[in-house]
Each structure stands twice: as structure tokens, then as C-alpha cells.
Amino acid sequence: MKTENIRNFSIIAHIDHGKSTLADRILELTGMVSDRDKKDQYLDKMELERERGITIKAQTVRIPYKAADGQEYVLNLIDTPGHVDFSYEVSRSLAACEGALLVVDATQGVEAQTLANVYLALDNDLEVIPVLNKIDLPSADTEAIAAEIEEVIGLDCSDSLHVSAKTGLNVDKVVEAVIEQLPAPEGSADAPLKALIFDSWYDSYQGVVVLFRILEGTLKKGDTIRIFSTGKDFDVTRLGAFCPEPADFKTMGPGEVGFMCASMKELGDAPVGDTITHAERPTSEAFPGFKPVKPMVFAGLYPIEPSEYETLKAALEKLQLNDAAFTYEPETSQALGFGFRCGFLGLLHIEIIQERLEREFDAKLITTAPSVVYKVDTVDGESLVIDNPSKLPDPTRIEAIHEPYVRMDIHVPNEYVGPVLALCEEKRGIQKNMGYLTPTRVMITYEIPFAEVMYDFFDKLKSSTKGYASLDYEIIDYRQADMVKLDILINGDPVDAFSCIVHRENSARQGRSIALKLKRSIPRQMFEVVIQAAIGRKIVAKERNAPFRKDVTAKCYGGDITRKRKLLEKQKEGKKRMRRMGNVEIPQEAFLAVLKAD
Ligand code: GTP
């Protein structure tokens, strides 16, 4: 394919502004999805994604298209995820494109992630076409939103596209704009091969599947390729593109986007961001690469039945093959026994992994409260990285604790500025900037400890602004803070899985709140259960549950045996996600009570 007739583009948007819906309409319009197998949100491949309506793994589709100018084009639509937890994937996908469609909901306007995504696009030197979506809705105000885009982002909106991804109105104009307004890729077919790996995953039949974009040179099936960073060579066994089903190609040239299999056994054989070249005539210069993703949030995953440890291990191993941002290693908890310390990008990532483990691998788990990573200097001059609060050294050994901070941009209508500032201050935030984006919308910038925003910040922000606020954040640095370990004791024994690291100022309040939440979530037992929160040796809170056994069959008088059995079954069901600690039964909710403490 001649490079002049190729267009590589992504769709970027704030969450829910209609990115996936627009992608679906483009695929329909270009005949990529027949009515028969038309499923909403074709690009969201995994069942889980379809249910949640979010995109986790970037997908690409190669679309042959005959344009109004009579010429045949190939459009490569490279999908990007929409959630802040996955912004690194957005950035990678954009590196494979020349342009992006910026979808803005015409009833909402520019939101925090609209801006964050535009910045990522501009960092990658992309041409950006604004698309105002949802114009079928009566509250759409295209004129005002176009003015907002011009003012806030600086994009010319004089003849911007006004579409309804829902009804398909003007989607044809979007496709024509891609051809007319986005630049074609450049690069010589005769130059040494230089291709960028922008995604890869493990497939049990094919081995590692690599998504790549050729910058220069030509790649053929059967070629011996070399991975630039590792110097390892592989033979290309399969070359192709998703149309949207996989289709095989013999050769691909500059500007083209496709997939490749080369008997690679592990994801490390094809690191995302790396450069593919030929073993025989290698390129001298690699693509600059991406920042490696590092898990930022850690939690313990424990099997409910200790005998399921090996099964859980096998499941984690499989999941990790497909998700380089997810890590795990064995750990032992006094309370929970053998399990794993797992690293994630954020809370949504934890939820997704947990759901996949339960759904695809039938694993029954206890997840402990997630924690950020702390850096600790000890009095003996050691530097420790602590991803599990129970591992925090004794206070007498600690010289200083450093915690991660994020820079956060919040967009909000001006009437909600007060509650947003109050929330940020409560979360130990430091205000950095505040300014009007438009006469009615304000952007507020704060630097806030990541631990404070990780849990319930988003929910609180939504409820205090009636859902009108949006946010974006990135981790910036580590700062020293006066943190202490809060321990929880059940009937006098510390339960390591409940330990958390909190700011000293809030520690007593948090201790009381957690103790109360635990009292409520731990069912009464046949004996008294005493729950205490302690900082060092000092008890800061104490709650007790009086003895009691919920005899669910008491009312059945021994008469109706089937009813009795049903009730007992039900009680067993309720016990499923519980762990026995000493002789106290503790349900999963209790482990997360730590999170919801105010
Ligand atoms: P993520 O994949 O979660 O990032 O969201 P998205 O930006 O892809 O949004 P999605 O396409 O899932 O659309 C969000 C919601 O808006 C869905 O309920 C869509 O049906 C709806 N929607 C999308 N486009 C339009 C439109 O043009 N008009 C109307 N009325 N609704 C739309």
C-alpha cells in the first residue's frame, strides 16, 4: 500500500463522551461489521469489557475504504482506553498514529481527561480533529462547546464536525475528514526495517502476538527479525492485520499497522515500546521507547481455601502473561496464610483482575486493602520500599517515611468550587492553581498524597459536585510525611492483613472509624469479639461484639425439613467469602472496611 493512501488514527475522549460508539459507527459505515454479527462496541473484545463498557486492551482495525475522491485508502483505527488508570496505553497507541479524532460530548464540554488526552496527542505530534458528539440530544450546545474547545485547547473549530455517534448522523463526514485532514505516514520502503511495538499479548495458540507500526522498511513473512533492546532474533511465522478478524499478509511496508507472531514464548521477548528490525540489515537507531509501567498500588490476594493456593498461583501466572502492568509474588500473612502480594496500576485495575480471577479461573479470594508504595529510610542508613503496611519497620528504626504524590487537575462548574476545595484540603492537598477555563467552568490543580485519592476520592468528588466534576492525575514525586502504622487487634491478637499506614494527625480518627466498620462487618460469634485499633502500644479505639449465634432454623420448629435445609444452604453461601482467624470468622467486606474509613 502506498503511504499516501494510509491514515493511522486514534479516537480520544473523556470517559463516556462516545468514543466506542463512534468507533462502532465508523466500522459499520465502512462495511467492517455486517449487520448479522453487529454487536455494540465491537472494539471492546473481552466479555468483561463489554459488560463494564470500558476498553482495557488496545485493539486496532484495518479498514479498506473508497473515499469521495475515488481513491482506495487504508485506515488503521487504533483504539485507546479511556480510564486514568490506563493512560500509559493511550500514549503508546498514539505513538503509532499521525492523527486523532477528539470526541467531545456537546452536552458536557471539555473535561479533565479531554485535556489530558489532547496533551498526550500533542506530545506525539499528532494532528487533532475536534468532533462534537451527541448532537441528537436537546441539551447539545455545539456553538458554546466549539468556543470552549477553541479557548481551552486552542484547536480551530470554525468548521468542526457535529455528529451523533448514536444515530450515525455525519459519521461519513468524520471518515472523509480523516482522509482530508490527517497527514499520511512517511518513510521509505527500502530503508532498513524499523517498526514500533505498541502492544503485545499472549495467545495460547500463537504464542506472543505483537502489534506493530512500521516506520521505515518492509517486513515479510519468514523474515528473521531482531528485537532492538535484547538483540534476540526470531522468524516471523505469521504476519497480518485485524480486518477486524485476523487476515494474513505476505508483506507490509512503511506506515502500515499489523500484527505478527514469531514463536515468542513470553511477553519479555517483545517489550512494548521496543523496536523491531531485521537481523541481517538492522536499523542503526531505535524508536525512543516508552516509560515502563510500574504498578503503583499493592494488595494481598489470598485463596479462601488454603488448598487452592496452587490453582491461584497458576491463574495469576496466566493473567500476568497478558498484563505487563500486573505483578505478583508470594507472601505469607500470619492471619491469612499463604498468598500473593500483587501490584496494580490503580483501583480499577484491581477490580478488573479480581473479577477475571473469579470469572475465568473460578478463584475464590480474599483481597486485602490496597496500599500505595512507601519509601522508608532507616536509622542504619537503609532505604526500603514498603508495599505492605505490615512490613513497616519498628518506629524506632525509622528515620523518615516518604509517600507518593499526584498532581491532579479537576474541572468543575464554578458553583461547586467550594466543596471541591474543601475535599482537597481534607485530603491533605496543596493547591497549586485555580483559574476559569470559561466563564462558568473552573480548573483546579492540586498536589495530593496518592494514598488519599486512591480510595474514595472519586466517589466523594462526584457526590459533592452532583457528578459534574471530572479529574485527571499523574504521579509526580515522593515527599516526606509523618506516617504511622495502624494495627488492628482481634481478641488481643494483631491481624497483619488489617494493618494500614496513615497520617499521624488522622490516625486516632481513622482507628476509631475502622474499628467501628469492623464491628459492623464481622458477624457476631458464639463468644465475645473485641476489636482494637493501636498505634504502637497505644490503643486508640476499642469496639466489642457480644456473643450470639444466628440460629437461622430457630423458627422452623423442626417441621419443614426442606425449608430448614434451604436456610442452612443460605447460611453456608454467606460464609463462602470468610476466613477464620484464630476462632473468629471474618468476611471479605471486613478487609475492605479499612478503605472506607473516614
Ligand atoms: P469509555 O469506553 O468508557 O471510555 O466510554 P466512551 O467514550 O467510549 O463512551 P461510549 O461510546 O461507551 O458512550 C457513552 C454513552 O454515551 C453510551 O451510553 C452511549 O450510548 C452514549 N452515546 C454515545 N454517543 C452518543 C450520541 O451521539 N448521542 C447520544 N444520545 N448518546 C450517545
XYZ file of C-alpha atoms and ligand atoms in Angstrom:
630
model
C 0.000 0.000 0.000
C 1.352 3.450 -0.933
C 1.979 5.550 2.166
C -0.038 8.456 0.668
C -3.154 6.307 0.923
C -2.718 5.216 4.530
C -4.189 7.026 7.518
C -3.365 5.925 11.062
C -5.570 7.446 13.712
C -6.992 7.061 17.208
C -10.104 8.349 18.846
C -9.525 10.153 22.116
C -12.143 11.433 24.528
C -13.098 11.942 28.107
C -14.788 8.857 29.522
C -18.388 8.407 28.280
C -18.167 11.084 25.625
C -18.837 8.421 22.965
C -15.503 7.144 21.719
C -16.527 3.474 21.447
C -19.887 4.330 19.913
C -18.205 6.442 17.236
C -15.721 3.647 16.526
C -18.624 1.209 16.070
C -20.390 3.563 13.642
C -17.207 4.025 11.623
C -16.789 0.246 11.390
C -20.407 -0.138 10.261
C -20.231 2.684 7.759
C -17.117 1.221 6.175
C -18.695 -2.231 5.996
C -16.352 -3.779 8.543
C -19.140 -5.222 10.646
C -22.017 -6.937 8.931
C -25.448 -6.471 10.465
C -25.560 -10.119 11.378
C -22.579 -10.061 13.709
C -23.061 -6.485 14.721
C -22.518 -6.230 18.386
C -22.373 -2.981 20.183
C -18.875 -1.830 20.895
C -17.066 -4.196 18.614
C -13.680 -2.958 19.696
C -14.195 -3.929 23.320
C -13.218 -7.540 22.857
C -13.338 -9.142 26.222
C -16.706 -10.043 27.628
C -15.814 -8.211 30.767
C -15.086 -5.056 28.851
C -18.400 -5.229 27.108
C -20.202 -5.542 30.427
C -18.364 -2.690 32.032
C -18.372 -0.621 28.865
C -14.704 0.206 29.165
C -11.798 -0.629 26.943
C -8.842 -2.291 28.559
C -6.625 -3.663 25.852
C -5.900 -1.505 22.848
C -7.237 -3.006 19.615
C -6.678 -1.948 16.062
C -8.742 -2.405 12.949
C -7.568 -2.071 9.358
C -10.306 -0.536 7.238
C -10.132 -0.520 3.414
C -12.121 2.478 2.244
C -13.008 4.070 -1.064
C -13.140 7.799 -0.458
C -15.184 10.533 -2.142
C -12.117 11.354 -4.275
C -12.456 7.915 -5.861
C -9.219 6.562 -4.415
C -8.744 3.465 -2.280
C -7.395 4.103 1.199
C -6.446 2.031 4.201
C -7.490 3.481 7.539
C -5.974 1.981 10.662
C -8.161 2.766 13.643
C -6.172 2.275 16.815
C -8.341 2.057 19.888
C -7.289 3.591 23.201
C -8.588 3.016 26.723
C -10.404 5.820 28.454
C -9.663 5.497 32.150
C -6.892 7.358 34.018
C -5.507 4.063 35.324
C -4.601 3.171 31.737
C -3.251 6.440 30.337
C 0.077 4.756 29.524
C -1.776 2.608 26.986
C -3.259 5.707 25.377
C 0.170 7.162 24.963
C 1.553 4.007 23.338
C -1.286 3.756 20.856
C -0.917 7.396 19.904
C 2.733 6.827 19.066
C 1.559 4.614 16.184
C -0.675 7.345 14.683
C -0.401 10.542 12.670
C -3.666 11.945 13.913
C -6.535 11.688 16.358
C -10.222 12.414 16.459
C -11.002 14.285 19.635
C -14.563 13.431 20.650
C -16.223 15.971 22.906
C -19.726 15.460 24.247
C -21.629 18.562 23.083
C -23.783 18.470 26.208
C -20.755 18.400 28.541
C -17.793 20.177 27.001
C -14.099 19.903 27.732
C -13.384 17.668 30.721
C -10.184 16.850 32.589
C -9.391 13.774 30.523
C -10.218 15.603 27.291
C -7.323 17.899 28.051
C -5.046 15.149 29.352
C -5.606 13.162 26.142
C -5.048 16.202 23.927
C -1.736 16.830 25.674
C -0.722 13.206 25.043
C -1.660 13.634 21.372
C 0.300 16.870 21.043
C 3.304 15.270 22.774
C 3.235 12.699 19.973
C 2.978 15.457 17.314
C -0.455 14.325 16.175
C -2.894 16.342 14.107
C -6.121 16.599 16.114
C -9.615 16.905 14.591
C -12.337 18.010 17.010
C -15.632 16.087 16.766
C -18.651 17.342 18.677
C -20.786 14.342 19.583
C -24.309 13.679 20.877
C -25.899 16.446 18.838
C -29.126 14.402 18.829
C -29.613 15.412 22.459
C -31.687 18.576 23.015
C -29.173 19.916 25.528
C -26.318 19.813 22.987
C -24.875 23.290 22.548
C -22.411 22.997 19.687
C -21.693 26.709 19.445
C -20.738 27.121 23.087
C -18.732 23.883 23.176
C -16.870 24.768 19.966
C -15.955 28.113 21.549
C -14.820 26.276 24.658
C -12.581 23.943 22.644
C -11.036 26.918 20.836
C -10.463 28.778 24.070
C -9.298 25.976 26.341
C -7.439 23.739 23.896
C -6.638 26.183 21.138
C -7.986 23.992 18.312
C -9.656 25.688 15.386
C -13.346 24.771 15.452
C -14.565 27.026 12.665
C -15.733 24.059 10.622
C -15.769 21.369 13.274
C -17.718 18.171 12.801
C -21.067 17.849 14.517
C -22.157 14.247 14.847
C -24.373 11.807 16.613
C -22.470 8.586 17.104
C -25.735 7.115 18.323
C -27.784 7.743 15.188
C -24.837 7.800 12.798
C -25.550 11.382 11.683
C -22.496 12.897 9.932
C -20.231 9.964 10.732
C -19.441 9.779 6.976
C -18.035 13.309 7.203
C -15.768 12.166 10.018
C -14.276 9.444 7.816
C -13.727 11.901 4.958
C -12.096 14.345 7.381
C -9.669 11.624 8.456
C -8.579 11.305 4.832
C -8.512 15.007 4.010
C -7.144 16.473 7.218
C -4.797 13.893 8.700
C -1.310 13.554 7.269
C -0.262 10.335 5.549
C 2.644 8.443 7.110
C 6.132 8.874 5.668
C 9.070 6.506 5.405
C 10.987 4.645 2.731
C 10.220 1.041 1.820
C 13.887 0.409 1.021
C 15.337 1.691 4.299
C 16.396 -0.820 6.994
C 13.337 -2.058 8.884
C 12.252 -0.014 11.869
C 8.924 -0.940 13.438
C 7.491 0.086 16.787
C 5.920 -2.482 19.128
C 2.930 -0.689 20.606
C 1.105 -3.628 22.157
C 1.572 -7.330 22.705
C -0.300 -10.131 24.368
C -0.055 -13.821 24.944
C -2.242 -16.186 22.980
C -2.248 -19.833 23.964
C -2.220 -20.994 20.313
C 0.017 -18.406 18.688
C 2.402 -17.510 21.488
C 3.106 -13.809 21.766
C 1.132 -11.641 19.346
C 2.807 -8.321 18.621
C 1.017 -5.225 17.345
C 3.420 -3.058 15.432
C 3.620 0.018 13.265
C 6.266 0.134 10.528
C 8.125 3.435 10.483
C 10.586 2.515 7.737
C 11.435 -0.505 5.613
C 9.466 -3.585 4.618
C 8.545 -6.655 6.666
C 7.797 -10.048 5.106
C 6.503 -13.315 6.449
C 9.501 -15.606 7.024
C 11.903 -12.733 7.718
C 14.343 -13.051 10.583
C 13.713 -10.092 12.834
C 15.725 -8.736 15.718
C 14.334 -7.073 18.841
C 16.491 -3.988 19.241
C 16.896 -3.873 23.031
C 17.502 -7.576 23.641
C 19.320 -8.414 20.400
C 17.251 -11.626 20.204
C 16.309 -12.953 16.758
C 13.027 -14.585 15.724
C 11.484 -15.844 12.484
C 8.170 -14.285 11.523
C 5.695 -17.148 11.288
C 2.605 -15.049 10.779
C 2.009 -11.515 9.551
C -1.354 -9.837 9.243
C -3.869 -7.223 10.271
C -7.238 -7.198 12.033
C -9.923 -6.537 9.405
C -11.468 -6.826 12.043
C -10.902 -10.589 12.036
C -7.252 -11.528 11.615
C -6.222 -11.612 7.935
C -2.831 -12.832 6.698
C -0.405 -10.686 4.693
C 2.799 -11.672 2.952
C 4.444 -8.290 3.170
C 3.905 -4.906 4.847
C 5.547 -1.565 4.179
C 6.130 1.811 5.799
C 3.169 3.373 7.581
C 1.365 0.058 7.914
C -0.028 -1.292 11.158
C -0.356 -5.005 11.763
C 0.210 -7.994 13.970
C 2.964 -10.536 13.909
C 3.741 -13.900 15.515
C 7.305 -15.159 15.700
C 7.387 -18.118 18.110
C 7.961 -15.820 21.030
C 7.288 -17.556 24.316
C 6.956 -14.659 26.711
C 5.944 -11.016 26.655
C 9.500 -10.068 27.598
C 10.548 -11.240 24.119
C 8.627 -8.314 22.632
C 8.663 -5.429 25.104
C 6.130 -2.731 24.303
C 7.930 0.408 23.107
C 10.787 -1.625 21.636
C 11.901 -1.544 18.015
C 11.752 -4.439 15.565
C 14.401 -4.543 12.868
C 15.923 -7.131 10.531
C 18.683 -9.397 11.825
C 20.506 -9.027 8.519
C 20.287 -5.308 7.902
C 19.449 -3.714 11.260
C 18.480 -0.087 11.661
C 21.051 1.993 13.471
C 18.573 3.938 15.536
C 15.740 2.635 17.697
C 12.426 4.296 18.472
C 12.923 6.276 21.706
C 10.613 3.882 23.595
C 8.115 4.444 26.383
C 8.406 4.777 30.097
C 7.982 1.282 31.545
C 4.774 0.921 33.525
C 5.165 0.355 37.197
C 2.433 -0.894 39.487
C 1.524 1.853 41.937
C -0.917 0.086 44.227
C -0.408 -3.196 46.050
C -2.825 -5.598 47.696
C -2.683 -9.123 49.047
C -4.668 -11.850 47.260
C -5.333 -14.969 49.340
C -7.251 -18.121 48.498
C -10.236 -18.681 50.750
C -9.385 -22.369 50.909
C -5.672 -22.748 51.638
C -5.696 -25.856 49.416
C -6.376 -23.619 46.401
C -3.037 -21.859 46.639
C -1.515 -23.641 43.625
C -4.605 -23.048 41.493
C -4.491 -19.348 42.325
C -0.809 -19.241 41.504
C -1.411 -20.790 38.081
C -4.196 -18.271 37.409
C -2.009 -15.303 38.364
C 0.729 -16.620 36.131
C -1.671 -16.750 33.180
C -3.043 -13.264 33.844
C 0.415 -11.799 34.100
C 1.294 -13.120 30.660
C -1.198 -10.690 29.237
C -0.772 -7.762 31.510
C 2.719 -6.412 31.987
C 1.395 -3.811 34.423
C 0.269 -6.509 36.841
C 2.829 -8.166 39.123
C 2.640 -10.812 41.845
C 4.909 -12.518 44.288
C 4.298 -14.991 47.094
C 3.808 -13.608 50.575
C 2.766 -15.051 53.881
C 0.388 -13.443 56.274
C 0.078 -14.596 59.856
C -3.636 -14.119 59.593
C -4.325 -15.344 56.067
C -1.585 -17.871 55.461
C -0.016 -18.296 52.038
C -0.998 -15.849 49.335
C 0.380 -13.256 46.955
C 1.348 -9.600 47.052
C 0.090 -8.150 43.799
C 0.886 -4.850 42.119
C -1.662 -2.854 40.110
C -1.981 0.481 38.347
C -4.928 1.620 40.407
C -8.181 0.536 41.960
C -9.980 -0.132 38.686
C -7.141 -2.413 37.684
C -7.555 -4.356 40.954
C -11.263 -4.761 40.327
C -10.674 -5.999 36.808
C -8.055 -8.557 37.853
C -10.189 -9.718 40.753
C -13.208 -10.169 38.523
C -11.220 -12.036 35.890
C -9.804 -14.374 38.534
C -13.267 -15.122 39.806
C -14.917 -15.401 36.437
C -12.335 -17.013 34.189
C -10.477 -19.068 36.765
C -13.229 -19.663 39.293
C -10.894 -18.485 42.054
C -12.354 -17.634 45.443
C -10.345 -14.886 47.020
C -9.833 -12.567 49.904
C -8.354 -9.253 48.812
C -6.709 -7.132 51.464
C -6.951 -3.346 51.491
C -4.759 -1.839 48.766
C -1.789 0.277 49.745
C 0.477 2.654 47.876
C 4.240 2.118 47.920
C 6.174 3.963 50.659
C 9.877 4.661 50.709
C 11.439 4.353 54.135
C 14.871 5.495 55.326
C 16.051 3.620 58.392
C 18.337 4.885 61.121
C 21.011 2.468 59.850
C 21.048 4.252 56.504
C 18.997 1.620 54.625
C 16.412 2.604 52.000
C 13.391 0.307 51.982
C 10.479 0.090 49.585
C 7.373 -0.883 51.515
C 4.386 -2.225 49.580
C 2.777 -3.965 52.535
C 1.936 -1.934 55.657
C 2.595 -4.873 57.955
C 6.219 -4.809 56.763
C 6.832 -1.277 58.024
C 9.826 -1.464 60.398
C 9.528 -0.694 64.081
C 9.132 3.093 64.619
C 12.448 3.253 66.482
C 14.218 2.074 63.308
C 12.606 4.659 61.042
C 14.411 7.842 60.087
C 11.869 9.081 57.532
C 8.879 7.858 55.505
C 8.175 9.215 52.019
C 4.840 8.857 50.266
C 3.883 9.259 46.582
C 2.151 12.468 45.468
C -0.019 13.106 42.420
C -0.694 16.288 40.534
C -4.411 16.443 39.956
C -6.455 18.616 37.625
C -10.121 18.927 38.467
C -12.626 20.535 36.102
C -15.814 21.761 37.697
C -18.664 24.238 37.139
C -17.963 27.320 39.271
C -20.828 26.757 41.701
C -19.073 23.619 43.028
C -15.639 25.133 43.627
C -16.259 25.411 47.398
C -16.953 21.717 48.065
C -14.063 20.646 45.795
C -11.569 22.845 47.659
C -12.881 21.549 50.983
C -12.442 17.950 49.838
C -8.895 18.536 48.569
C -7.896 20.278 51.797
C -9.357 17.448 53.863
C -7.215 15.040 51.815
C -4.010 16.939 52.677
C -3.840 18.574 49.250
C -1.698 21.584 48.378
C -3.398 23.985 45.995
C -1.245 24.862 43.003
C -3.514 26.664 40.627
C -7.072 27.712 40.019
C -8.479 29.505 37.012
C -11.511 29.949 34.825
C -11.499 27.858 31.650
C -14.703 29.522 30.511
C -16.962 31.981 32.338
C -18.677 29.057 34.076
C -16.028 26.355 34.342
C -13.022 26.267 36.619
C -9.861 24.183 36.547
C -8.312 23.495 39.936
C -4.853 21.973 40.291
C -3.726 20.290 43.492
C -0.808 18.200 44.641
C -2.179 15.471 46.865
C -0.852 12.295 48.504
C -1.770 9.394 46.216
C -2.956 7.349 49.200
C -5.627 9.978 49.889
C -7.072 9.935 46.383
C -6.760 6.260 45.668
C -9.779 5.060 47.642
C -12.902 7.143 47.806
C -11.807 10.490 46.414
C -13.535 9.993 43.108
C -16.839 8.973 44.733
C -16.702 11.910 47.094
C -15.897 14.302 44.285
C -18.841 13.005 42.265
C -21.294 13.271 45.135
C -20.193 16.727 46.225
C -20.485 18.095 42.673
C -23.578 16.156 41.567
C -21.387 14.325 39.063
C -20.290 17.482 37.267
C -16.611 17.326 38.173
C -14.008 15.408 36.211
C -10.442 14.691 37.103
C -7.134 13.525 35.811
C -3.956 12.863 37.742
C -0.419 11.686 37.394
C 2.138 10.620 39.967
C 4.833 13.245 40.324
C 7.167 12.503 43.231
C 7.708 11.223 46.762
C 7.569 13.523 49.779
C 8.388 13.045 53.403
C 5.348 12.711 55.626
C 4.558 11.919 59.235
C 3.075 8.470 58.703
C 2.408 5.765 61.278
C 1.258 2.180 61.178
C -2.203 1.491 62.476
C -2.630 -2.049 63.785
C -5.873 -3.888 64.335
C -6.188 -6.476 67.095
C -8.927 -9.073 67.225
C -9.340 -10.543 70.705
C -5.904 -9.227 71.563
C -4.066 -10.625 68.536
C -2.785 -8.251 65.851
C -4.134 -9.173 62.413
C -1.411 -8.262 59.923
C -3.795 -8.197 56.965
C -5.670 -5.277 58.554
C -2.624 -3.062 59.157
C -2.514 0.199 57.270
C -0.265 3.233 57.065
C -1.956 6.515 57.935
C -1.011 10.110 58.614
C -0.348 10.688 62.306
C -2.798 13.584 62.511
C -5.690 11.446 61.311
C -4.592 8.214 62.915
C -6.821 8.206 66.000
C -9.887 9.166 63.984
C -9.153 6.529 61.359
C -8.527 3.926 64.058
C -11.954 4.600 65.556
C -13.629 4.529 62.202
C -12.007 1.235 61.144
C -12.807 -0.429 64.473
C -16.437 0.589 64.106
C -16.621 -0.603 60.498
C -15.101 -3.940 61.501
C -17.571 -4.309 64.346
C -20.350 -3.916 61.812
C -18.913 -6.220 59.184
C -17.758 -9.082 61.407
C -20.796 -11.191 62.261
C -21.428 -11.926 65.912
C -19.928 -15.189 67.026
C -20.587 -17.611 69.877
C -18.157 -15.685 72.056
C -17.301 -12.044 72.568
C -15.145 -10.433 69.869
C -13.043 -7.432 70.879
C -11.710 -5.205 68.105
C -8.968 -2.737 68.924
C -7.009 -0.226 66.884
C -3.500 0.551 68.049
C -0.601 2.773 67.120
C 2.487 1.179 68.564
C 1.383 0.132 72.049
C -1.274 2.785 72.367
C -4.844 1.589 71.896
C -6.763 4.341 70.102
C -10.103 2.598 69.668
C -11.997 -0.359 71.075
C -15.246 -1.986 69.990
C -16.883 -5.235 71.055
C -19.379 -7.650 69.542
C -21.431 -9.512 72.135
C -21.664 -13.308 71.764
C -24.543 -14.581 69.704
C -25.242 -17.338 67.275
C -27.585 -16.623 64.488
C -29.674 -19.785 64.521
C -31.399 -19.424 61.202
C -33.510 -22.528 61.749
C -34.867 -21.487 65.140
C -38.219 -20.519 63.719
C -38.743 -23.768 61.823
C -39.692 -25.894 64.837
C -38.211 -28.963 63.209
C -41.283 -29.248 60.957
C -40.446 -28.421 57.381
C -37.208 -30.173 56.565
C -36.770 -28.717 53.058
C -37.147 -25.202 54.351
C -34.643 -25.948 57.053
C -32.171 -27.271 54.512
C -32.654 -24.226 52.308
C -31.914 -21.906 55.177
C -28.804 -23.817 56.113
C -27.652 -23.708 52.494
C -28.177 -19.988 52.503
C -26.138 -19.590 55.623
C -23.350 -21.629 54.055
C -23.453 -19.428 50.961
C -22.975 -16.361 53.159
C -19.930 -17.970 54.683
C -18.157 -18.545 51.413
C -16.030 -15.456 51.391
C -14.943 -15.689 55.002
C -11.680 -16.533 56.593
C -11.233 -17.957 60.024
C -8.668 -16.143 62.111
C -7.937 -17.885 65.353
C -11.522 -18.783 66.029
C -13.102 -15.633 64.617
C -14.770 -15.718 61.191
C -14.007 -12.647 59.145
C -15.827 -11.841 55.874
C -14.261 -10.208 52.797
C -16.043 -6.891 53.454
C -14.101 -6.530 56.675
C -10.825 -6.442 54.782
C -12.045 -3.559 52.709
C -13.538 -1.726 55.712
C -10.088 -0.259 56.144
C -10.562 1.507 52.819
C -13.857 3.084 53.583
C -12.806 4.569 56.907
C -13.256 8.343 57.104
P -15.321 4.549 27.511
O -15.149 3.428 26.534
O -15.854 4.107 28.830
O -14.158 5.468 27.576
O -16.503 5.485 27.003
P -16.688 6.040 25.575
O -16.118 7.408 25.495
O -16.252 5.032 24.593
O -18.244 6.214 25.531
P -19.326 5.246 24.886
O -19.159 5.154 23.420
O -19.372 3.989 25.670
O -20.607 6.134 25.145
C -21.017 6.511 26.434
C -22.522 6.629 26.475
O -22.967 7.701 25.623
C -23.242 5.382 25.976
O -24.367 5.186 26.785
C -23.630 5.734 24.555
O -24.800 5.056 24.139
C -23.902 7.232 24.667
N -23.671 7.932 23.397
C -22.571 7.864 22.612
N -22.733 8.651 21.531
C -23.952 9.223 21.622
C -24.698 10.140 20.815
O -24.276 10.592 19.765
N -25.916 10.500 21.283
C -26.433 10.023 22.438
N -27.636 10.429 22.788
N -25.773 9.159 23.201
C -24.553 8.763 22.816
